[in-house]
mmCIF file of C-alpha atoms in Angstrom:
data_model
loop_
_atom_site.group_PDB
_atom_site.id
_atom_site.type_symbol
_atom_site.label_atom_id
_atom_site.label_comp_id
_atom_site.label_asym_id
_atom_site.label_seq_id
_atom_site.Cartn_x
_atom_site.Cartn_y
_atom_site.Cartn_z
ATOM 1 C CA MET A 1 -14.885 -25.461 -10.333
ATOM 2 C CA PRO A 2 -15.094 -21.688 -10.337
ATOM 3 C CA ASP A 3 -16.091 -19.874 -13.428
ATOM 4 C CA PRO A 4 -12.694 -18.334 -15.024
ATOM 5 C CA ALA A 5 -15.079 -15.275 -16.523
ATOM 6 C CA GLY A 6 -15.136 -14.353 -12.409
ATOM 7 C CA PRO A 7 -16.471 -15.174 -9.127
ATOM 8 C CA PRO A 8 -19.440 -16.719 -8.657
ATOM 9 C CA GLY A 9 -22.261 -14.142 -9.647
ATOM 10 C CA ALA A 10 -20.197 -11.832 -11.368
ATOM 11 C CA THR A 11 -21.549 -10.331 -14.351
ATOM 12 C CA ARG A 12 -19.645 -9.326 -17.247
ATOM 13 C CA PRO A 13 -20.546 -7.198 -20.092
ATOM 14 C CA ALA A 14 -19.662 -8.275 -23.657
ATOM 15 C CA ASP A 15 -18.313 -4.634 -23.973
ATOM 16 C CA ALA A 16 -17.282 -2.749 -21.279
ATOM 17 C CA PRO A 17 -16.879 0.676 -21.723
ATOM 18 C CA GLY A 18 -13.233 1.674 -21.159
ATOM 19 C CA PHE A 19 -13.498 4.083 -18.101
ATOM 20 C CA GLU A 20 -14.607 1.031 -16.044
ATOM 21 C CA LEU A 21 -11.266 -1.325 -16.082
ATOM 22 C CA PRO A 22 -9.299 1.326 -13.890
ATOM 23 C CA LEU A 23 -12.435 1.890 -11.792
ATOM 24 C CA LEU A 24 -12.750 -2.026 -11.167
ATOM 25 C CA LEU A 25 -8.729 -1.891 -10.432
ATOM 26 C CA LEU A 26 -9.034 1.216 -8.132
ATOM 27 C CA GLY A 27 -12.249 -0.800 -6.301
ATOM 28 C CA GLY A 28 -10.401 -3.883 -6.134
ATOM 29 C CA PHE A 29 -7.174 -1.743 -4.406
ATOM 30 C CA ARG A 30 -9.637 -0.116 -2.434
ATOM 31 C CA THR A 31 -11.183 -3.311 -0.928
ATOM 32 C CA LEU A 32 -7.698 -4.623 -0.099
ATOM 33 C CA ILE A 33 -6.354 -1.855 2.068
ATOM 34 C CA ASP A 34 -9.775 -1.179 3.759
ATOM 35 C CA GLN A 35 -9.482 -4.835 4.990
ATOM 36 C CA LEU A 36 -6.231 -4.446 5.615
ATOM 37 C CA HIS A 37 -6.705 -1.511 8.044
ATOM 38 C CA ASP A 38 -9.974 -2.898 9.629
ATOM 39 C CA GLU A 39 -7.559 -6.110 10.410
ATOM 40 C CA LEU A 40 -4.848 -3.495 11.832
ATOM 41 C CA GLY A 41 -7.161 -2.085 13.862
ATOM 42 C CA ARG A 42 -8.304 -5.284 15.710
ATOM 43 C CA ARG A 43 -4.334 -6.584 15.915
ATOM 44 C CA GLY A 44 -3.079 -3.210 17.844
ATOM 45 C CA HIS A 45 -2.729 -0.461 14.997
ATOM 46 C CA PRO A 46 -5.796 1.550 14.980
ATOM 47 C CA ASP A 47 -4.344 4.625 14.162
ATOM 48 C CA VAL A 48 -2.485 3.128 10.843
ATOM 49 C CA ARG A 49 -3.702 5.021 7.658
ATOM 50 C CA PRO A 50 -3.168 4.180 3.929
ATOM 51 C CA ALA A 51 -1.246 7.135 3.218
ATOM 52 C CA TYR A 52 1.044 6.285 6.863
ATOM 53 C CA GLY A 53 1.673 3.018 5.083
ATOM 54 C CA PHE A 54 2.419 4.179 1.671
ATOM 55 C CA THR A 55 5.154 6.372 3.974
ATOM 56 C CA MET A 56 6.639 3.660 6.155
ATOM 57 C CA GLN A 57 7.226 1.719 2.613
ATOM 58 C CA ALA A 58 8.858 4.513 1.227
ATOM 59 C CA ILE A 59 10.865 5.116 4.165
ATOM 60 C CA GLY A 60 12.090 1.437 3.878
ATOM 61 C CA THR A 61 15.124 -0.236 5.998
ATOM 62 C CA GLY A 62 17.320 2.451 5.114
ATOM 63 C CA GLY A 63 15.640 5.353 6.005
ATOM 64 C CA ALA A 64 15.179 8.786 3.814
ATOM 65 C CA THR A 65 15.434 12.575 4.166
ATOM 66 C CA ALA A 66 12.076 14.825 4.028
ATOM 67 C CA SER A 67 13.286 15.274 0.368
ATOM 68 C CA GLU A 68 13.588 11.875 -0.188
ATOM 69 C CA LEU A 69 10.583 10.916 0.769
ATOM 70 C CA GLY A 70 8.575 13.456 -0.793
ATOM 71 C CA ARG A 71 9.898 12.448 -4.105
ATOM 72 C CA ARG A 72 9.614 8.718 -3.666
ATOM 73 C CA LEU A 73 5.433 9.686 -2.886
ATOM 74 C CA GLY A 74 4.993 12.138 -5.083
ATOM 75 C CA VAL A 75 4.363 15.135 -2.769
ATOM 76 C CA SER A 76 6.152 18.116 -1.380
ATOM 77 C CA LYS A 77 8.965 18.239 0.871
ATOM 78 C CA GLN A 78 6.275 19.862 3.166
ATOM 79 C CA ALA A 79 3.787 17.238 2.579
ATOM 80 C CA ALA A 80 5.933 14.348 3.520
ATOM 81 C CA GLY A 81 7.453 16.311 6.778
ATOM 82 C CA LYS A 82 3.858 16.750 8.110
ATOM 83 C CA THR A 83 2.850 12.898 7.351
ATOM 84 C CA VAL A 84 6.241 11.990 9.404
ATOM 85 C CA ASP A 85 5.159 14.706 12.334
ATOM 86 C CA ARG A 86 2.516 12.094 12.160
ATOM 87 C CA LEU A 87 4.112 9.261 12.082
ATOM 88 C CA GLU A 88 6.266 9.984 14.584
ATOM 89 C CA SER A 89 3.929 11.284 17.344
ATOM 90 C CA LEU A 90 2.279 7.712 17.038
ATOM 91 C CA GLY A 91 5.324 6.291 17.569
ATOM 92 C CA TYR A 92 6.115 4.738 14.228
ATOM 93 C CA ALA A 93 9.019 6.728 13.173
ATOM 94 C CA GLU A 94 11.792 8.678 14.562
ATOM 95 C CA ARG A 95 13.871 11.432 13.076
ATOM 96 C CA VAL A 96 17.943 10.661 13.764
ATOM 97 C CA ALA A 97 21.248 13.102 12.484
ATOM 98 C CA ASP A 98 22.735 11.853 9.394
ATOM 99 C CA ALA A 99 25.340 10.142 10.297
ATOM 100 C CA GLY A 100 27.243 11.578 6.782
ATOM 101 C CA ASP A 101 25.850 14.929 7.620
ATOM 102 C CA GLY A 102 25.141 16.740 10.802
ATOM 103 C CA ARG A 103 22.626 19.339 9.267
ATOM 104 C CA ARG A 104 20.116 16.769 7.790
ATOM 105 C CA LYS A 105 17.836 14.665 9.565
ATOM 106 C CA VAL A 106 16.883 10.949 8.464
ATOM 107 C CA VAL A 107 13.422 9.495 9.078
ATOM 108 C CA ARG A 108 13.509 6.044 10.089
ATOM 109 C CA LEU A 109 11.269 3.385 10.798
ATOM 110 C CA SER A 110 10.999 2.543 14.859
ATOM 111 C CA PRO A 111 10.057 -0.764 15.907
ATOM 112 C CA ARG A 112 6.735 -0.086 15.884
ATOM 113 C CA GLY A 113 6.963 0.907 12.509
ATOM 114 C CA ILE A 114 8.997 -2.071 11.501
ATOM 115 C CA GLU A 115 6.183 -4.543 13.239
ATOM 116 C CA ALA A 116 3.202 -2.193 11.172
ATOM 117 C CA LEU A 117 5.079 -3.501 8.154
ATOM 118 C CA MET A 118 5.338 -6.750 9.169
ATOM 119 C CA LEU A 119 1.910 -7.015 10.409
ATOM 120 C CA SER A 120 0.582 -5.631 7.138
ATOM 121 C CA ALA A 121 2.420 -8.274 4.930
ATOM 122 C CA GLU A 122 0.964 -11.230 6.933
ATOM 123 C CA ILE A 123 -2.481 -9.811 6.795
ATOM 124 C CA PHE A 124 -1.872 -9.362 2.986
ATOM 125 C CA ASP A 125 -0.870 -13.042 2.534
ATOM 126 C CA ASP A 126 -4.189 -13.734 4.360
ATOM 127 C CA LEU A 127 -6.211 -11.744 2.057
ATOM 128 C CA ARG A 128 -4.388 -12.565 -0.838
ATOM 129 C CA ALA A 129 -5.638 -16.309 0.476
ATOM 130 C CA ARG A 130 -9.150 -15.140 0.609
ATOM 131 C CA TRP A 131 -9.128 -13.798 -2.713
ATOM 132 C CA ALA A 132 -7.298 -17.193 -4.007
ATOM 133 C CA ALA A 133 -10.494 -18.892 -2.287
ATOM 134 C CA ARG A 134 -13.086 -16.920 -4.160
ATOM 135 C CA LEU A 135 -11.517 -16.789 -7.185
ATOM 136 C CA GLY A 136 -9.471 -19.919 -7.469
ATOM 137 C CA SER A 137 -5.745 -20.225 -7.146
ATOM 138 C CA ARG A 138 -4.895 -20.339 -11.044
ATOM 139 C CA ARG A 139 -7.391 -17.436 -11.780
ATOM 140 C CA LEU A 140 -5.550 -15.484 -9.122
ATOM 141 C CA ARG A 141 -2.222 -16.295 -10.589
ATOM 142 C CA GLU A 142 -3.430 -15.849 -13.970
ATOM 143 C CA LEU A 143 -4.579 -12.233 -12.850
ATOM 144 C CA GLU A 144 -1.628 -10.993 -11.490
ATOM 145 C CA ALA A 145 0.562 -12.256 -14.328
ATOM 146 C CA ASP A 146 -1.624 -10.235 -16.408
ATOM 147 C CA LEU A 147 -1.253 -7.048 -14.374
ATOM 148 C CA ARG A 148 2.212 -7.630 -14.073
ATOM 149 C CA ALA A 149 2.474 -7.759 -17.729
ATOM 150 C CA MET A 150 0.478 -4.350 -17.990
ATOM 151 C CA THR A 151 2.509 -2.734 -15.154
ATOM 152 C CA GLU A 152 6.125 -0.752 -15.460
ATOM 153 C CA PRO A 153 8.396 -2.640 -15.013
ATOM 154 C CA GLY A 154 10.938 -1.956 -12.338
ATOM 155 C CA GLY A 155 9.041 -2.279 -9.131
ATOM 156 C CA PHE A 156 5.842 -0.896 -7.528
ATOM 157 C CA ARG A 157 5.701 3.319 -7.583
ATOM 158 C CA LEU A 158 4.374 4.662 -3.941
ATOM 159 C CA ASP A 159 3.347 8.131 -5.208
ATOM 160 C CA VAL A 160 -0.226 7.437 -4.722
ATOM 161 C CA SER A 161 -1.516 10.329 -2.875
ATOM 162 C CA GLY A 162 0.469 12.601 -5.861
ATOM 163 C CA TRP A 163 -1.862 11.065 -8.343
ATOM 164 C CA PHE A 164 -4.446 12.802 -6.976
ATOM 165 C CA GLY A 165 -2.404 16.601 -6.343
ATOM 166 C CA ALA A 166 -3.361 19.721 -7.804
#
């Protein structure tokens, strides 16, 4: 039976300093994202970077303009446009005329972009299963419930890169 305090070999100070919590959360996030991208590379998507994944999520199934993407990602319209340029050159996104306003362009995912997101979801399921094997399924469900209780209701924000802007 797994130790409820954490994985085997983990130490937990009785009074850990407050700054350690966000660093541990970021470390767990980074571990998952790095493992995801390693596996995406092995499965035919070596050029996908974390910023591209967030951008593809922000584009979503309905598409978005560069301005909408900028707002969703917490970056400027120009920064969003540069990322879209790269996604377009890699075959993950395309720009099309907006059906409601011919002056605007809408970015939408290409079949390759949709494939990458679907594959990412599959890989995240595999990674979650690894965490469950290491921590125990019950403890992982409890951790997820605890994190849900501590985060804002209403969904996940994709503006990670915007956190680090000037």
